[in-house]
Amino acid sequence: DTAVSQTPKYLVTQMGNDKSIKCEQNLGHDTMYWYKQDSKKFLKIMFSYNNKELIINETVPNRFSPKSPDKAHLNLHINSLELGDSAVYFCASSQAPYEQYFGPGTRLTVT
Amino acid sequence: DAKTTQPNSMESNEEEPVHLPCNHSTISGTDYIHWYRQLPSQGPEYVIHGLTSNVNNRMASLAIAEDRKSSTLILHRATLRDAAVYYCILRDNTGNQFYFGTGTSLTVIP
């Protein structure tokens, strides 16, 4: 069983489009996260949700909007995509404050 | 935001021990030291964590300096599958502040 899954694995889209990335965890964790890894491999936290409530919102453009319908899901919606949004996006979960489990990543390419 | 400093890259021969250093001079008393690694084309995976005492698990050992301003991840016998980027991270006691640095890219030479 996959602990943290993301869909899609690859996403290629044009500038200006709106897209969503989905994340699901079956570990029963209460906290979920979104990270962005840029081309230089720097991994930066974007958002964190605890029991469906936003607890971390780093300096991220408001074109990015996380949605947590329940504890097991944290989706990332991105409006008006820009070239600079191209990156690998990782979802993670944890039973805070313990170790985080990461998904396989979604490689987003904006053309 | 990154509060840790690591060498950009290191090399090790296969089946030899590897010591990966990390400096965290601004660590607070309640910060935990976490290590994660990221294999090529995969998400990061947890390796080990500690607060003050040295820690051992099936993957590695963590040696923490007495003043907690540095730590060392020890892989006892490097294998080719250990080639990855290793991240040293400080985590506060809420578990919510979790900042990755630039990490150390480990190359294992057969």
CSV table of C-alpha atoms in Angstrom, one decimal:
chain,number,residue,atom,x,y,z
A,1,ASP,CA,0.0,0.0,0.0
A,2,THR,CA,1.3,3.4,-0.9
A,3,ALA,CA,1.5,5.6,2.2
A,4,VAL,CA,1.5,9.0,0.5
A,5,SER,CA,0.3,9.2,-3.1
A,6,GLN,CA,0.1,12.1,-5.5
A,7,THR,CA,-1.6,12.5,-8.8
A,8,PRO,CA,-0.6,13.2,-11.4
A,9,LYS,CA,3.1,12.2,-11.5
A,10,TYR,CA,3.8,14.5,-14.4
A,11,LEU,CA,1.9,17.6,-15.5
A,12,VAL,CA,2.7,19.6,-18.6
A,13,THR,CA,0.6,22.7,-19.2
A,14,GLN,CA,0.7,26.2,-20.7
A,15,MET,CA,1.2,29.5,-19.1
A,16,GLY,CA,-2.0,31.0,-17.8
A,17,ASN,CA,-3.8,27.7,-17.2
A,18,ASP,CA,-5.2,26.5,-13.9
A,19,LYS,CA,-4.3,23.1,-12.6
A,20,SER,CA,-4.6,20.9,-9.5
A,21,ILE,CA,-2.4,18.3,-7.8
A,22,LYS,CA,-4.0,15.8,-5.5
A,23,CYS,CA,-2.5,14.2,-2.4
A,24,GLU,CA,-3.8,11.4,-0.2
A,25,GLN,CA,-2.3,9.7,2.8
A,26,ASN,CA,-3.5,6.4,4.3
A,27,LEU,CA,-1.3,6.6,7.5
A,28,GLY,CA,-3.9,8.3,9.7
A,29,HIS,CA,-1.7,11.3,10.2
A,30,ASP,CA,-3.1,14.6,11.3
A,31,THR,CA,-0.7,16.9,9.5
A,32,MET,CA,-0.1,17.3,5.8
A,33,TYR,CA,2.4,19.5,3.9
A,34,TRP,CA,3.2,20.8,0.4
A,35,TYR,CA,6.8,21.4,-0.6
A,36,LYS,CA,8.3,22.8,-3.8
A,37,GLN,CA,11.6,21.6,-5.1
A,38,ASP,CA,13.1,23.9,-7.8
A,39,SER,CA,15.6,23.2,-10.5
A,40,LYS,CA,18.5,23.7,-8.0
A,41,LYS,CA,17.0,21.0,-5.9
A,42,PHE,CA,16.2,23.4,-3.0
A,43,LEU,CA,13.3,22.0,-1.1
A,44,LYS,CA,11.0,24.6,0.4
A,45,ILE,CA,7.9,24.2,2.5
A,46,MET,CA,4.8,26.0,1.1
A,47,PHE,CA,1.9,25.0,3.3
A,48,SER,CA,1.0,22.8,6.3
A,49,TYR,CA,-2.4,21.7,7.4
A,50,ASN,CA,-3.3,20.1,10.8
A,51,ASN,CA,-6.7,18.5,11.1
A,52,LYS,CA,-7.9,20.4,8.0
A,53,GLU,CA,-6.7,23.7,9.4
A,54,LEU,CA,-3.9,25.8,7.8
A,55,ILE,CA,-1.0,26.2,10.2
A,56,ILE,CA,1.9,27.2,7.9
A,57,ASN,CA,1.6,29.5,5.0
A,58,GLU,CA,5.0,30.5,3.8
A,59,THR,CA,5.5,33.3,1.3
A,60,VAL,CA,3.7,31.8,-1.6
A,61,PRO,CA,1.8,33.7,-4.3
A,62,ASN,CA,-1.9,33.7,-3.6
A,63,ARG,CA,-2.3,31.9,-7.0
A,64,PHE,CA,-1.5,28.8,-4.9
A,65,SER,CA,-4.5,27.6,-2.9
A,66,PRO,CA,-4.4,24.5,-0.8
A,67,LYS,CA,-7.6,22.7,0.0
A,68,SER,CA,-8.1,20.0,2.6
A,69,PRO,CA,-11.4,18.3,2.3
A,70,ASP,CA,-10.5,15.8,5.1
A,71,LYS,CA,-7.5,14.7,7.2
A,72,ALA,CA,-6.4,12.3,4.5
A,73,HIS,CA,-6.3,14.7,1.6
A,74,LEU,CA,-4.5,17.9,0.8
A,75,ASN,CA,-4.9,19.2,-2.7
A,76,LEU,CA,-3.0,22.1,-4.3
A,77,HIS,CA,-4.7,24.3,-6.8
A,78,ILE,CA,-2.6,26.7,-8.9
A,79,ASN,CA,-4.2,29.5,-10.9
A,80,SER,CA,-2.7,31.4,-13.8
A,81,LEU,CA,0.4,29.2,-14.1
A,82,GLU,CA,3.7,31.0,-14.7
A,83,LEU,CA,7.0,29.6,-16.1
A,84,GLY,CA,8.6,30.0,-12.7
A,85,ASP,CA,6.1,27.5,-11.2
A,86,SER,CA,7.9,24.7,-13.0
A,87,ALA,CA,9.2,22.5,-10.3
A,88,VAL,CA,8.7,19.2,-8.5
A,89,TYR,CA,5.9,19.4,-5.9
A,90,PHE,CA,6.0,17.0,-2.9
A,91,CYS,CA,3.2,16.2,-0.5
A,92,ALA,CA,4.1,14.9,2.9
A,93,SER,CA,2.3,13.8,6.1
A,94,SER,CA,3.2,13.3,9.7
A,95,GLN,CA,1.8,12.7,13.1
A,96,ALA,CA,3.2,15.9,14.3
A,97,PRO,CA,5.8,16.4,15.7
A,98,TYR,CA,7.3,13.1,14.4
A,99,GLU,CA,8.9,12.2,11.1
A,100,GLN,CA,7.4,13.2,7.8
A,101,TYR,CA,6.5,10.7,5.0
A,102,PHE,CA,6.8,12.1,1.5
A,103,GLY,CA,5.0,11.3,-1.7
A,104,PRO,CA,6.7,10.5,-5.0
A,105,GLY,CA,6.4,14.0,-6.3
A,106,THR,CA,4.6,15.7,-9.2
A,107,ARG,CA,6.8,17.2,-11.8
A,108,LEU,CA,5.1,20.3,-13.2
A,109,THR,CA,6.3,21.8,-16.4
A,110,VAL,CA,4.9,25.1,-17.6
A,111,THR,CA,5.5,26.0,-21.2
B,1,ASP,CA,15.3,30.2,6.5
B,2,ALA,CA,17.7,27.3,6.5
B,3,LYS,CA,19.4,27.0,9.9
B,4,THR,CA,21.9,24.3,9.1
B,5,THR,CA,25.1,24.2,7.1
B,6,GLN,CA,26.4,21.1,5.3
B,7,PRO,CA,29.1,20.4,2.8
B,8,ASN,CA,27.8,20.4,-0.8
B,9,SER,CA,29.2,17.0,-1.6
B,10,MET,CA,31.1,14.1,-0.3
B,11,GLU,CA,32.5,10.8,-1.6
B,12,SER,CA,32.9,7.5,0.0
B,13,ASN,CA,34.1,4.1,-1.0
B,14,GLU,CA,31.6,1.3,-0.9
B,15,GLU,CA,31.5,-0.7,2.4
B,16,GLU,CA,33.4,2.0,4.2
B,17,PRO,CA,31.9,4.2,6.9
B,18,VAL,CA,30.7,7.7,6.0
B,19,HIS,CA,30.5,10.6,8.4
B,20,LEU,CA,28.2,13.4,7.2
B,21,PRO,CA,28.6,16.6,9.2
B,22,CYS,CA,26.1,19.4,9.9
B,23,ASN,CA,26.5,22.7,11.7
B,24,HIS,CA,23.5,24.3,13.5
B,25,SER,CA,25.0,27.0,15.7
B,26,THR,CA,21.7,28.8,16.2
B,27,ILE,CA,19.9,25.7,17.5
B,28,SER,CA,17.4,26.4,20.3
B,29,GLY,CA,17.0,24.2,23.4
B,30,THR,CA,13.8,22.6,22.1
B,31,ASP,CA,14.9,22.0,18.4
B,32,TYR,CA,15.2,18.4,17.3
B,33,ILE,CA,17.8,17.4,14.8
B,34,HIS,CA,16.4,15.4,11.9
B,35,TRP,CA,18.1,13.8,9.0
B,36,TYR,CA,16.4,12.9,5.7
B,37,ARG,CA,17.8,11.7,2.5
B,38,GLN,CA,16.5,12.0,-1.1
B,39,LEU,CA,17.4,9.3,-3.6
B,40,PRO,CA,17.4,10.3,-7.3
B,41,SER,CA,13.9,11.0,-8.6
B,42,GLN,CA,12.2,10.2,-5.3
B,43,GLY,CA,10.7,12.1,-2.4
B,44,PRO,CA,12.8,12.6,0.8
B,45,GLU,CA,12.8,9.8,3.3
B,46,TYR,CA,13.3,9.9,7.1
B,47,VAL,CA,16.7,8.6,8.3
B,48,ILE,CA,17.0,9.5,12.0
B,49,HIS,CA,16.5,12.2,14.6
B,50,GLY,CA,17.6,13.1,18.0
B,51,LEU,CA,17.6,15.8,20.7
B,52,THR,CA,20.6,15.6,22.9
B,53,SER,CA,21.8,12.0,23.1
B,54,ASN,CA,23.4,9.9,20.3
B,55,VAL,CA,20.9,7.7,18.5
B,56,ASN,CA,21.1,4.5,16.6
B,57,ASN,CA,18.7,2.8,14.2
B,58,ARG,CA,18.8,0.3,11.5
B,59,MET,CA,19.7,2.9,8.9
B,60,ALA,CA,22.3,5.0,10.6
B,61,SER,CA,23.7,6.6,13.8
B,62,LEU,CA,23.4,10.2,14.9
B,63,ALA,CA,26.2,11.7,16.9
B,64,ILE,CA,25.2,15.1,18.6
B,65,ALA,CA,27.9,17.4,20.0
B,66,GLU,CA,27.7,18.2,23.6
B,67,ASP,CA,26.8,21.9,22.9
B,68,ARG,CA,24.3,20.7,20.2
B,69,LYS,CA,25.8,23.1,17.7
B,70,SER,CA,26.8,20.3,15.4
B,71,SER,CA,25.9,16.8,14.6
B,72,THR,CA,27.2,13.9,12.4
B,73,LEU,CA,25.2,11.3,10.5
B,74,ILE,CA,27.1,8.1,10.4
B,75,LEU,CA,26.5,5.4,7.8
B,76,HIS,CA,28.4,2.4,9.1
B,77,ARG,CA,29.0,0.7,5.7
B,78,ALA,CA,28.1,2.7,2.6
B,79,THR,CA,26.4,0.8,-0.2
B,80,LEU,CA,25.7,2.0,-3.7
B,81,ARG,CA,22.1,2.4,-2.7
B,82,ASP,CA,23.1,5.0,-0.1
B,83,ALA,CA,24.0,7.5,-2.9
B,84,ALA,CA,21.6,10.4,-2.3
B,85,VAL,CA,21.3,13.9,-1.0
B,86,TYR,CA,21.3,14.0,2.8
B,87,TYR,CA,19.5,16.8,4.6
B,88,CYS,CA,20.1,17.9,8.1
B,89,ILE,CA,17.0,19.8,9.5
B,90,LEU,CA,16.1,21.5,12.7
B,91,ARG,CA,12.5,20.9,13.8
B,92,ASP,CA,10.9,22.9,16.6
B,93,ASN,CA,8.9,21.1,19.3
B,94,THR,CA,5.6,21.7,17.5
B,95,GLY,CA,6.9,19.8,14.6
B,96,ASN,CA,5.5,22.5,12.2
B,97,GLN,CA,8.7,24.4,11.4
B,98,PHE,CA,10.7,22.2,9.1
B,99,TYR,CA,13.2,23.8,6.9
B,100,PHE,CA,15.5,21.9,4.5
B,101,GLY,CA,19.0,23.3,3.8
B,102,THR,CA,20.9,22.6,0.6
B,103,GLY,CA,22.0,19.1,1.8
B,104,THR,CA,25.1,17.0,1.0
B,105,SER,CA,25.2,15.0,-2.2
B,106,LEU,CA,26.9,11.7,-1.3
B,107,THR,CA,28.6,9.7,-4.0
B,108,VAL,CA,29.5,6.1,-3.3
B,109,ILE,CA,32.3,4.7,-5.3
B,110,PRO,CA,32.3,1.0,-6.1
